[in-house]
Amino acid sequence: SVRITLPKLIVLLGALAGGVMTYVGLFIINSVISFFTISPIELYIFTNGSYQVAKAPPKYLPQGLRRTFTFVFPMFMFAYYPASTICGWGERSSSDCLALPVCGAFFALTLLLWRFGVRHYSSTGS
């Protein structure tokens, strides 16, 4: 049985908010890429692929993928590390409380990408 204490609740809420920001950011990246492509391309690797990789414990992935999905696309920041702390899997990490700031920074960067895409967009008819 998992006992939810106030610190665990704070980690959980931060992870939920971080997850929302990360997934919205991934869809923004998908949209920005479509500004610069003429034919439609399927970029489900960002959404579905990142969702699938977040299911695996990071220790089973190669170092490059672990870093990519921790720092570039912060899937482990809101999925695995907080869950490890809340469920008591014994892998206590200092990263469990960083979901909100790291995912917030990722979201802010995607908004900057969006602004860049909007400024440099030209339709195929112009």
PDB file of C-alpha atoms in Angstrom, residues 8-85:
ATOM      1  CA  LYS A   8       4.562  12.903  -2.055  1.00  0.00           C
ATOM      2  CA  LEU A   9       1.400  14.818  -2.935  1.00  0.00           C
ATOM      3  CA  ILE A  10       3.493  17.839  -3.938  1.00  0.00           C
ATOM      4  CA  VAL A  11       5.693  15.594  -6.114  1.00  0.00           C
ATOM      5  CA  LEU A  12       2.565  14.068  -7.684  1.00  0.00           C
ATOM      6  CA  LEU A  13       0.970  17.427  -8.474  1.00  0.00           C
ATOM      7  CA  GLY A  14       4.232  18.732  -9.923  1.00  0.00           C
ATOM      8  CA  ALA A  15       4.537  15.603 -12.060  1.00  0.00           C
ATOM      9  CA  LEU A  16       0.971  15.977 -13.346  1.00  0.00           C
ATOM     10  CA  ALA A  17       1.496  19.616 -14.254  1.00  0.00           C
ATOM     11  CA  GLY A  18       4.864  18.787 -15.812  1.00  0.00           C
ATOM     12  CA  GLY A  19       3.297  16.006 -17.860  1.00  0.00           C
ATOM     13  CA  VAL A  20       0.645  18.319 -19.238  1.00  0.00           C
ATOM     14  CA  MET A  21       3.253  20.930 -20.174  1.00  0.00           C
ATOM     15  CA  THR A  22       5.484  18.331 -21.807  1.00  0.00           C
ATOM     16  CA  TYR A  23       2.756  16.788 -23.932  1.00  0.00           C
ATOM     17  CA  VAL A  24       1.414  20.177 -24.999  1.00  0.00           C
ATOM     18  CA  GLY A  25       4.997  21.110 -25.855  1.00  0.00           C
ATOM     19  CA  LEU A  26       5.396  17.966 -27.968  1.00  0.00           C
ATOM     20  CA  PHE A  27       2.260  18.825 -29.934  1.00  0.00           C
ATOM     21  CA  ILE A  28       3.581  22.374 -30.392  1.00  0.00           C
ATOM     22  CA  ILE A  29       6.826  20.942 -31.822  1.00  0.00           C
ATOM     23  CA  ASN A  30       4.737  18.814 -34.193  1.00  0.00           C
ATOM     24  CA  SER A  31       2.861  21.920 -35.304  1.00  0.00           C
ATOM     25  CA  VAL A  32       5.995  24.001 -35.770  1.00  0.00           C
ATOM     26  CA  ILE A  33       7.517  21.335 -37.993  1.00  0.00           C
ATOM     27  CA  SER A  34       4.392  21.439 -40.146  1.00  0.00           C
ATOM     28  CA  PHE A  35       5.013  25.165 -40.775  1.00  0.00           C
ATOM     29  CA  PHE A  36       8.128  24.256 -42.730  1.00  0.00           C
ATOM     30  CA  THR A  37       6.993  21.149 -44.594  1.00  0.00           C
ATOM     31  CA  ILE A  38       4.824  21.086 -47.685  1.00  0.00           C
ATOM     32  CA  SER A  39       3.563  17.523 -47.622  1.00  0.00           C
ATOM     33  CA  PRO A  40       2.077  16.121 -44.439  1.00  0.00           C
ATOM     34  CA  ILE A  41       4.404  13.970 -42.412  1.00  0.00           C
ATOM     35  CA  GLU A  42       3.546  11.743 -39.530  1.00  0.00           C
ATOM     36  CA  LEU A  43       5.521  12.714 -36.460  1.00  0.00           C
ATOM     37  CA  TYR A  44       3.978  10.382 -33.932  1.00  0.00           C
ATOM     38  CA  ILE A  45       7.479   9.585 -32.692  1.00  0.00           C
ATOM     39  CA  PHE A  46       7.253  12.682 -30.514  1.00  0.00           C
ATOM     40  CA  THR A  47       3.947  11.817 -28.893  1.00  0.00           C
ATOM     41  CA  ASN A  48       3.450   8.058 -29.021  1.00  0.00           C
ATOM     42  CA  GLY A  49       7.134   7.163 -29.082  1.00  0.00           C
ATOM     43  CA  SER A  50       7.951   9.302 -26.085  1.00  0.00           C
ATOM     44  CA  TYR A  51       4.961   7.869 -24.241  1.00  0.00           C
ATOM     45  CA  GLN A  52       6.202   4.344 -24.860  1.00  0.00           C
ATOM     46  CA  VAL A  53       9.768   5.098 -23.755  1.00  0.00           C
ATOM     47  CA  ALA A  54       8.532   6.665 -20.518  1.00  0.00           C
ATOM     48  CA  LYS A  55       7.125   3.287 -19.480  1.00  0.00           C
ATOM     49  CA  ALA A  56      10.574   1.699 -19.183  1.00  0.00           C
ATOM     50  CA  PRO A  57      12.872   2.337 -16.224  1.00  0.00           C
ATOM     51  CA  PRO A  58      15.731   4.567 -17.389  1.00  0.00           C
ATOM     52  CA  LYS A  59      18.389   2.164 -16.138  1.00  0.00           C
ATOM     53  CA  TYR A  60      17.427  -0.287 -18.922  1.00  0.00           C
ATOM     54  CA  LEU A  61      18.010   2.229 -21.707  1.00  0.00           C
ATOM     55  CA  PRO A  62      21.301   3.241 -23.305  1.00  0.00           C
ATOM     56  CA  GLN A  63      22.893   6.348 -21.804  1.00  0.00           C
ATOM     57  CA  GLY A  64      22.090   8.473 -24.863  1.00  0.00           C
ATOM     58  CA  LEU A  65      18.388   7.675 -24.764  1.00  0.00           C
ATOM     59  CA  ARG A  66      18.310   8.133 -21.009  1.00  0.00           C
ATOM     60  CA  ARG A  67      19.753  11.630 -21.325  1.00  0.00           C
ATOM     61  CA  THR A  68      17.540  12.508 -24.288  1.00  0.00           C
ATOM     62  CA  PHE A  69      14.337  11.552 -22.472  1.00  0.00           C
ATOM     63  CA  THR A  70      15.469  13.184 -19.249  1.00  0.00           C
ATOM     64  CA  PHE A  71      16.829  16.515 -20.490  1.00  0.00           C
ATOM     65  CA  VAL A  72      15.792  17.103 -24.140  1.00  0.00           C
ATOM     66  CA  PHE A  73      12.277  15.615 -24.037  1.00  0.00           C
ATOM     67  CA  PRO A  74      11.733  15.420 -20.261  1.00  0.00           C
ATOM     68  CA  MET A  75       9.565  12.303 -20.184  1.00  0.00           C
ATOM     69  CA  PHE A  76      11.342  10.683 -17.239  1.00  0.00           C
ATOM     70  CA  MET A  77      11.151  13.923 -15.253  1.00  0.00           C
ATOM     71  CA  PHE A  78       7.385  13.722 -14.928  1.00  0.00           C
ATOM     72  CA  ALA A  79       6.847   9.977 -15.378  1.00  0.00           C
ATOM     73  CA  TYR A  80       9.467   7.715 -13.870  1.00  0.00           C
ATOM     74  CA  TYR A  81      11.335   9.729 -11.231  1.00  0.00           C
ATOM     75  CA  PRO A  82       8.239  11.017  -9.390  1.00  0.00           C
ATOM     76  CA  ALA A  83       6.579   7.592  -9.624  1.00  0.00           C
ATOM     77  CA  SER A  84       9.692   6.008  -8.122  1.00  0.00           C
ATOM     78  CA  THR A  85       9.484   8.351  -5.155  1.00  0.00           C
TER      79      THR A  85
END
